[in-house]
mmCIF file of C-alpha atoms in Angstrom:
data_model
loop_
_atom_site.group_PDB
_atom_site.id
_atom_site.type_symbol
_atom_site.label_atom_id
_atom_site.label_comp_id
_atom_site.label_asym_id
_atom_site.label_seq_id
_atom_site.Cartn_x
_atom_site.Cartn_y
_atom_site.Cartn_z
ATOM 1 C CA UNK A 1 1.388 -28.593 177.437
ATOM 2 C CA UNK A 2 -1.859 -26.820 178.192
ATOM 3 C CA UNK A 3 -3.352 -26.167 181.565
ATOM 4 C CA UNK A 4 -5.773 -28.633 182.839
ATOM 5 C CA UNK A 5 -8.739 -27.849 184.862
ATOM 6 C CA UNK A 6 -11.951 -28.026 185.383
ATOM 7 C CA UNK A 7 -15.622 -26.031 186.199
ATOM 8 C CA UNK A 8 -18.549 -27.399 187.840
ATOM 9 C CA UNK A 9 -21.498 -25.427 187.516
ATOM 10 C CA UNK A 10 -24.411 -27.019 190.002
ATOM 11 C CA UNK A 11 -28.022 -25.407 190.125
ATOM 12 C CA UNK A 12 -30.387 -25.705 192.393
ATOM 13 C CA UNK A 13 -33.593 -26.717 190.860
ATOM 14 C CA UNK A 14 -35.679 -27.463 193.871
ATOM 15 C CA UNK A 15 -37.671 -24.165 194.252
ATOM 16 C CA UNK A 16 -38.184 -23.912 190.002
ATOM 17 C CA UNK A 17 -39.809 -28.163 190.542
ATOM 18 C CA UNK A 18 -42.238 -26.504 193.230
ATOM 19 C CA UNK A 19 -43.246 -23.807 190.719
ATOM 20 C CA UNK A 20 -43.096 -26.817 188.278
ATOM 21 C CA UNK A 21 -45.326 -28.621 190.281
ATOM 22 C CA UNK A 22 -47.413 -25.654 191.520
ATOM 23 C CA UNK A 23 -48.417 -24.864 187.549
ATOM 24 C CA UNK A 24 -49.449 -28.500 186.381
ATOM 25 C CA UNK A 25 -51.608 -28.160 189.748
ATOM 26 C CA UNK A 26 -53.278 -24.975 188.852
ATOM 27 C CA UNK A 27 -53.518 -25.800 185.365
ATOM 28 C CA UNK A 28 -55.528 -29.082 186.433
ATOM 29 C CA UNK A 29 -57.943 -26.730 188.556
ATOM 30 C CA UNK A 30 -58.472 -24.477 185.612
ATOM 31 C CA UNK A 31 -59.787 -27.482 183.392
ATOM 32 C CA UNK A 32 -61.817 -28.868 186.357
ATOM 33 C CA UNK A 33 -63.336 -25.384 186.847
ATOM 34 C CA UNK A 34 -64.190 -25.251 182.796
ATOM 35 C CA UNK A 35 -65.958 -28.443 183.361
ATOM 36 C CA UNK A 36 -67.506 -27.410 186.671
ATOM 37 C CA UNK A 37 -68.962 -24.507 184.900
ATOM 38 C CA UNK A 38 -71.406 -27.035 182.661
ATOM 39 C CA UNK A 39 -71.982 -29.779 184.735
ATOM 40 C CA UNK A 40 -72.752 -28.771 188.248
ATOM 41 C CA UNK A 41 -75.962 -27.131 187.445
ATOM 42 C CA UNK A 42 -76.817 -29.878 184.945
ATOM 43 C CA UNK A 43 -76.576 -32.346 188.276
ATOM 44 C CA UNK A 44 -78.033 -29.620 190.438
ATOM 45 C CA UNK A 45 -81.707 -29.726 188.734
ATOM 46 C CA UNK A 46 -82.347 -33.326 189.130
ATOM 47 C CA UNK A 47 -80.876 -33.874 192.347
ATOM 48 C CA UNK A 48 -83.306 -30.900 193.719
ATOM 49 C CA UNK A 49 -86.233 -32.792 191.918
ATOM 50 C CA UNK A 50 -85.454 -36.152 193.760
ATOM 51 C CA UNK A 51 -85.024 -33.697 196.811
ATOM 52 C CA UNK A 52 -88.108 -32.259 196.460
ATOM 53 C CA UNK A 53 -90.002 -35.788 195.582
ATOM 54 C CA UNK A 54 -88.723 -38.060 198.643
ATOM 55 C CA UNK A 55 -90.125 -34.606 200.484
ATOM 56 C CA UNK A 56 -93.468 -34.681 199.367
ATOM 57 C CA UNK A 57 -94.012 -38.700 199.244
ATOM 58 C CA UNK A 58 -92.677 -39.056 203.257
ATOM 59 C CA UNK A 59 -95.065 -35.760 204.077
ATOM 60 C CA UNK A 60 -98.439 -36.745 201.496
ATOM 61 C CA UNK A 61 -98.565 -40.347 201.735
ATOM 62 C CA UNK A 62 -98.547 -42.921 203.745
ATOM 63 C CA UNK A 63 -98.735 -46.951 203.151
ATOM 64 C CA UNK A 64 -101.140 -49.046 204.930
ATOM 65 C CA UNK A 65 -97.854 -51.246 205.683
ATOM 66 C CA UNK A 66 -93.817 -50.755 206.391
ATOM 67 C CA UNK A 67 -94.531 -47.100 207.184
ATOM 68 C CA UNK A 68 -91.500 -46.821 209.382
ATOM 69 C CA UNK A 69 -89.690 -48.592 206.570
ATOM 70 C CA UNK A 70 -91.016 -46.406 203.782
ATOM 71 C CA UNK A 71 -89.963 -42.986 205.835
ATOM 72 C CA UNK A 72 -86.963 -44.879 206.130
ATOM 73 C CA UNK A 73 -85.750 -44.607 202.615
ATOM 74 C CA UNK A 74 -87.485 -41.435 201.321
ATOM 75 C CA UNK A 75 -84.806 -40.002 204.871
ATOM 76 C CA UNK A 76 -82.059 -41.903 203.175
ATOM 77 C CA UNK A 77 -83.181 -40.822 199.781
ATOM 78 C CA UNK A 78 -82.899 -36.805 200.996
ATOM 79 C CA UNK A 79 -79.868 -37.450 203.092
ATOM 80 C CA UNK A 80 -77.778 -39.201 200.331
ATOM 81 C CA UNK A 81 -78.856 -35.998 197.710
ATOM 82 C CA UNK A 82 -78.100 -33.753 200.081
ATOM 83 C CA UNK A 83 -74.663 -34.835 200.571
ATOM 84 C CA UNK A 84 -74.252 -35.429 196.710
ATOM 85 C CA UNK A 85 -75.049 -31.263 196.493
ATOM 86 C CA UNK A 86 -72.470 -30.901 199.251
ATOM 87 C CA UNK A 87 -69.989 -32.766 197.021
ATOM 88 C CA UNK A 88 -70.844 -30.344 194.303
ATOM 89 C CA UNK A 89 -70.162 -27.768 196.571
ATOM 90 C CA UNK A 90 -66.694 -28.540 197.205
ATOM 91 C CA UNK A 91 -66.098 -29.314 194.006
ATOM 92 C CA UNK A 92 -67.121 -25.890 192.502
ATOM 93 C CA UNK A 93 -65.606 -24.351 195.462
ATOM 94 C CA UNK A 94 -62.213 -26.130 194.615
ATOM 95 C CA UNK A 95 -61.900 -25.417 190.910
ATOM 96 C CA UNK A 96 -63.550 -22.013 190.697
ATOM 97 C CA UNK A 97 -61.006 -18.779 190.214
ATOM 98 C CA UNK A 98 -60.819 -17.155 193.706
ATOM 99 C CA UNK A 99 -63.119 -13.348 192.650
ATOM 100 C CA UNK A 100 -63.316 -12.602 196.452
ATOM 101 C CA UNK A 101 -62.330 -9.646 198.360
ATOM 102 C CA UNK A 102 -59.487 -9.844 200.640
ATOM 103 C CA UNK A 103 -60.016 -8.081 203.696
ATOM 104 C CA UNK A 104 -56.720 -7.832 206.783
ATOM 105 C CA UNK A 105 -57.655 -10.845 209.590
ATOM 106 C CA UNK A 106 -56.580 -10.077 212.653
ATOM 107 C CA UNK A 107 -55.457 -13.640 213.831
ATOM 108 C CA UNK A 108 -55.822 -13.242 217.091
ATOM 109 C CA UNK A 109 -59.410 -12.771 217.303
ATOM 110 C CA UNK A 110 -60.015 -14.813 214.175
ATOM 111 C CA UNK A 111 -58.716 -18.102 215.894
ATOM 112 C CA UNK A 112 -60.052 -16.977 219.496
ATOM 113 C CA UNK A 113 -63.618 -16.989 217.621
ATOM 114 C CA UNK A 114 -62.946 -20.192 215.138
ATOM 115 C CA UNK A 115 -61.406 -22.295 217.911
ATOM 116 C CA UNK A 116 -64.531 -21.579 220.175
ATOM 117 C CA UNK A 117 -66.876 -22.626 217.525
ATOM 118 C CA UNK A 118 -65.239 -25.351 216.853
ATOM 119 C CA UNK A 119 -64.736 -26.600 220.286
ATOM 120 C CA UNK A 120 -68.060 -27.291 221.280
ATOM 121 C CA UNK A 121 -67.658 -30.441 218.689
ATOM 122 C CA UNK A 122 -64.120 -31.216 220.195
ATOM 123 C CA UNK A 123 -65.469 -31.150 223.824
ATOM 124 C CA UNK A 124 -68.185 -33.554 222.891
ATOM 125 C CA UNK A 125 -65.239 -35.982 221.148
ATOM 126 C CA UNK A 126 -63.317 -35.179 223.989
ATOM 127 C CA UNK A 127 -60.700 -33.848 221.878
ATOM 128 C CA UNK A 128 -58.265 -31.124 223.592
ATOM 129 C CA UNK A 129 -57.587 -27.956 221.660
ATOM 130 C CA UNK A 130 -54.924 -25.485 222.724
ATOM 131 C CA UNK A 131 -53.658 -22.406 220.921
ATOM 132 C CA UNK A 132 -50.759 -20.395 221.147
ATOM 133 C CA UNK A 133 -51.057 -16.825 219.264
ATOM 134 C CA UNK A 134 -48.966 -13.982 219.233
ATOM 135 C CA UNK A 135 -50.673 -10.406 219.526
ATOM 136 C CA UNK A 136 -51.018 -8.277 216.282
ATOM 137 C CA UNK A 137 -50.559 -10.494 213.555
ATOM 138 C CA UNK A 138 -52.626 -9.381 210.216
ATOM 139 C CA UNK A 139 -53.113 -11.236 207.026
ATOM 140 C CA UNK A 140 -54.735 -10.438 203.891
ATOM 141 C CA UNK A 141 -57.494 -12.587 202.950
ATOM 142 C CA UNK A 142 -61.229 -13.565 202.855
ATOM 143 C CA UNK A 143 -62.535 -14.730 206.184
ATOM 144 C CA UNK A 144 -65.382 -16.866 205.182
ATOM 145 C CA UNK A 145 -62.575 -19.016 203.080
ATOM 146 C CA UNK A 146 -59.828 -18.464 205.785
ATOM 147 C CA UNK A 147 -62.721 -20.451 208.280
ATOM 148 C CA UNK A 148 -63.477 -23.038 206.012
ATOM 149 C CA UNK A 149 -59.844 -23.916 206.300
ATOM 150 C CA UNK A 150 -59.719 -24.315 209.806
ATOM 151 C CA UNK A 151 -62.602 -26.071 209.592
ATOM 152 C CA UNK A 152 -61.654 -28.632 207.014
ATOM 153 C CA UNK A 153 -58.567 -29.440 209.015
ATOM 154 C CA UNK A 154 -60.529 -30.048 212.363
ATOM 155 C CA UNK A 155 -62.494 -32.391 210.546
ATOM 156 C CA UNK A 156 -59.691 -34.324 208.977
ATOM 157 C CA UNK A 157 -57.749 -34.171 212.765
ATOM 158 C CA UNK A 158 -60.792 -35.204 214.600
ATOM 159 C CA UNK A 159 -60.523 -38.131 212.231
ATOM 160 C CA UNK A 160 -57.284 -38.938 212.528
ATOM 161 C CA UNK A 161 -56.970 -38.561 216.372
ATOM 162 C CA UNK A 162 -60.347 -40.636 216.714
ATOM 163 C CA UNK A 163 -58.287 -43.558 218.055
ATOM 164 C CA UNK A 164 -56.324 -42.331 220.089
ATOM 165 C CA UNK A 165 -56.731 -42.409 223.955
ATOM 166 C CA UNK A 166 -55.603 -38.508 224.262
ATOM 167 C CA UNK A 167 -56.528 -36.556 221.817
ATOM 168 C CA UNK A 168 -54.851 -33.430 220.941
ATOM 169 C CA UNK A 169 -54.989 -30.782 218.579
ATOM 170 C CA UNK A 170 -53.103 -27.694 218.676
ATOM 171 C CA UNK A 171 -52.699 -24.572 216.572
ATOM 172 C CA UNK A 172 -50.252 -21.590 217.010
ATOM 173 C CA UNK A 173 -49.570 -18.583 214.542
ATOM 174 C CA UNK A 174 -45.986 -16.667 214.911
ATOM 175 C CA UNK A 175 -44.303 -14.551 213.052
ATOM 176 C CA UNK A 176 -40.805 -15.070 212.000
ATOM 177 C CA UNK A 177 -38.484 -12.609 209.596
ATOM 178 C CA UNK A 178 -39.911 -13.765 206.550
ATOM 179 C CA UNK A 179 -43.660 -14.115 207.339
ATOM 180 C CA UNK A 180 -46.517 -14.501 209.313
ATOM 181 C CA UNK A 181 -47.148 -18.835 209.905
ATOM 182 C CA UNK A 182 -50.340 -20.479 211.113
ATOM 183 C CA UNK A 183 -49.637 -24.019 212.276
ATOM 184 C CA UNK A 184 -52.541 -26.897 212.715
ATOM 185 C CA UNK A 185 -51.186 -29.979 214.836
ATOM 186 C CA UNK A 186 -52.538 -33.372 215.717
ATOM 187 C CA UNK A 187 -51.270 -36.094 217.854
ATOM 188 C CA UNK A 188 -52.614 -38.830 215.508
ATOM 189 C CA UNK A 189 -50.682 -41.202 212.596
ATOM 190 C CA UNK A 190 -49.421 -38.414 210.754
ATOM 191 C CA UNK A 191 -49.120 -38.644 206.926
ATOM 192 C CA UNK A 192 -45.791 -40.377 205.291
ATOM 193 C CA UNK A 193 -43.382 -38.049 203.019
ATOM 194 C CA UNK A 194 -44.912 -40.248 200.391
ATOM 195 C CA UNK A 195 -48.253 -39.089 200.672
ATOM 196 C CA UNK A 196 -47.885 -35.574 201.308
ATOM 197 C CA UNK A 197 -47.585 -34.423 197.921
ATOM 198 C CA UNK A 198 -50.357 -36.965 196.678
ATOM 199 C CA UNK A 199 -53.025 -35.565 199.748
ATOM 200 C CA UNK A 200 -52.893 -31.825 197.875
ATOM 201 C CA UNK A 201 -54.124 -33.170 194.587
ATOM 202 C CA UNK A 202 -58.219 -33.746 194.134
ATOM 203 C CA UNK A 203 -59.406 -36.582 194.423
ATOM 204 C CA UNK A 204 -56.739 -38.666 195.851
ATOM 205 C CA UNK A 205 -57.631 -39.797 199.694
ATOM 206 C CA UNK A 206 -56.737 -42.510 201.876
ATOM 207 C CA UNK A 207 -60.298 -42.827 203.399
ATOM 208 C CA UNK A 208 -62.775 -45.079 202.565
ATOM 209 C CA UNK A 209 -66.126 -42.755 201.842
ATOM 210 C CA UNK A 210 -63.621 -39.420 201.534
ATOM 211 C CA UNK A 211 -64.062 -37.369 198.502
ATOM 212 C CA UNK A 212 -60.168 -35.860 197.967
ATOM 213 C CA UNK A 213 -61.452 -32.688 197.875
ATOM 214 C CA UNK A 214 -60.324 -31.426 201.235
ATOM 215 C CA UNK A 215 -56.686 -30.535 201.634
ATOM 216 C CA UNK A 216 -56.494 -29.383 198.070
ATOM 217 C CA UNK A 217 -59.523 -27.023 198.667
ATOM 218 C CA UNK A 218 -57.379 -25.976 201.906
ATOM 219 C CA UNK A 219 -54.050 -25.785 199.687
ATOM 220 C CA UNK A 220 -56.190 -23.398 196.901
ATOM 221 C CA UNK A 221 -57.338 -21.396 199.525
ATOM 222 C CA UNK A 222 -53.905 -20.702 201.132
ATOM 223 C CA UNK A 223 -52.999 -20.637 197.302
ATOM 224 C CA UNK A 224 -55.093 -17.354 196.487
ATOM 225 C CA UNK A 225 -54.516 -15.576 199.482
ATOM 226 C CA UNK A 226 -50.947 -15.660 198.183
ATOM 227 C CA UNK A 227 -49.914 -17.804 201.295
ATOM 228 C CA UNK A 228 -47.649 -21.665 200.899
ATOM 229 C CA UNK A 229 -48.422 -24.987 202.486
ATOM 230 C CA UNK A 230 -46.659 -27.615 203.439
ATOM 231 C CA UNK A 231 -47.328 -30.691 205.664
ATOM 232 C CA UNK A 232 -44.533 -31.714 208.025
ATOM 233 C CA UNK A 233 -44.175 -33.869 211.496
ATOM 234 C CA UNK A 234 -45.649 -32.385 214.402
ATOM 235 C CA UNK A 235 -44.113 -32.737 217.495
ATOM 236 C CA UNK A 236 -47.152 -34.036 219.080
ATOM 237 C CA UNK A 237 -46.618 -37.058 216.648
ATOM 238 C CA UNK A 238 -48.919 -36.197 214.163
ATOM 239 C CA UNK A 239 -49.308 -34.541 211.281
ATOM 240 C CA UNK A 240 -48.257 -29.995 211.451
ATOM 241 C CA UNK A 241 -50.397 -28.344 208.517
ATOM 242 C CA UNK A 242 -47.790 -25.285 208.027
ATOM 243 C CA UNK A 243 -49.522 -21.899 206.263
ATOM 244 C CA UNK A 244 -47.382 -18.990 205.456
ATOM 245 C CA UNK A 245 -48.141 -15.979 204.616
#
């Protein structure tokens, strides 16, 4: 008779899937940012031409008939390539390696000044912002990129909440034994555990004339300032934005 028994071995493989998933991401931004490279200022040139013509034909001419129709569409024609360039934009900023300088942000007065900038829109949407920030919290990080991502997620709140009858958005930064957190809440729909994955990847979006280019320029951001992201339910209702660093 030999001894019977038995070993179970059981791994947990849930933080190697997130580096899993975290590579194939980057790796995807690498190739966009190859592509980027030749094809943005191949777009660039004629789009500045058709800029540039619409210009000139609304200021040099002007038809014996329709003229309020003809200024019209050379507006249209300069609005519409203007927003193409600020597609562009985004997408160079998105798939471009990170070469800035990171500088230590003071949160405190980073979010005091952000939050008062942005609050002259929110006022006029009547959207309520409050904040909740502890005293002496520094990051390392570029500033110009660090306000882009505050203001990429104000735009996609003040979209969500647009409904609503109260609208509320509120952001608070802690820190906790582990690391600093910046938190971004809305009271609106929120976004499903089946989307939040999906809402991080370019070009995927849920909104009719939205590009997919704006959480996952928030989540490469976060990304090179060697911070995580994660989108969770807020207990306003919405949808909590979650930033550690």
């Amino acid at each position: 008779h030999y001894p019977a028994g038995l070993v179970v071995v059981v791994y947990d493989v849930t933080e190697l899937k997130k580096y899993e998933n975290e590579s194939i991401r980057k790796e995807r931004l690498s190739e966009m940012g190859n592509l980027a490279a030749g094809v943005a200022h191949e777009i660039r040139n004629p789009l500045n031409t058709i800029s540039i013509a619409a210009q000139r034909l609304a200021s040099e001419y002007k038809p014996e008939r329709n003229n309020e129709e003809f200024l019209t569409f050379t507006n249209e024609i300069r609005s519409e390539t203007k927003r193409l360039n600020e597609i562009i934009t985004k997408f160079l900023a998105l798939a471009q390696e990170d070469i800035k300088k990171h500088s230590s942000i003071n949160l405190e007065i980073f979010l005091t000044e952000i939050v008062r900038f942005i609050s002259v829109e929110a006022d006029a949407l009547g959207i309520k912002i409050s904040t909740e920030v502890e005293s002496n919290l520094i990051i390392e990080g570029d500033i110009d990129s660090l306000k882009q991502v505050i203001t990429n997620l104000f735009n996609n709140a003040k979209e969500a909440i647009a409904k609503q009858d109260t609208k509320i958005i509120q952001i608070k930064a802690i820190k906790t034994d582990k690391a600093v957190v910046i938190s971004f809440s809305d009271n609106g729909p929120g976004i499903s555990s089946e989307l939040r994955e999906k809402v991080i990847t370019p070009y995927f979006t849920t909104k009719e004339a939205g590009t997919g280019l704006g959480l996952p320029t928030v989540h490469k951001i976060i990304s090179d300032m060697h911070g995580t992201l994660s989108i969770e339910d807020s207990d306003l209702g919405g949808a909590e934005i979650v930033m550690k660093f």
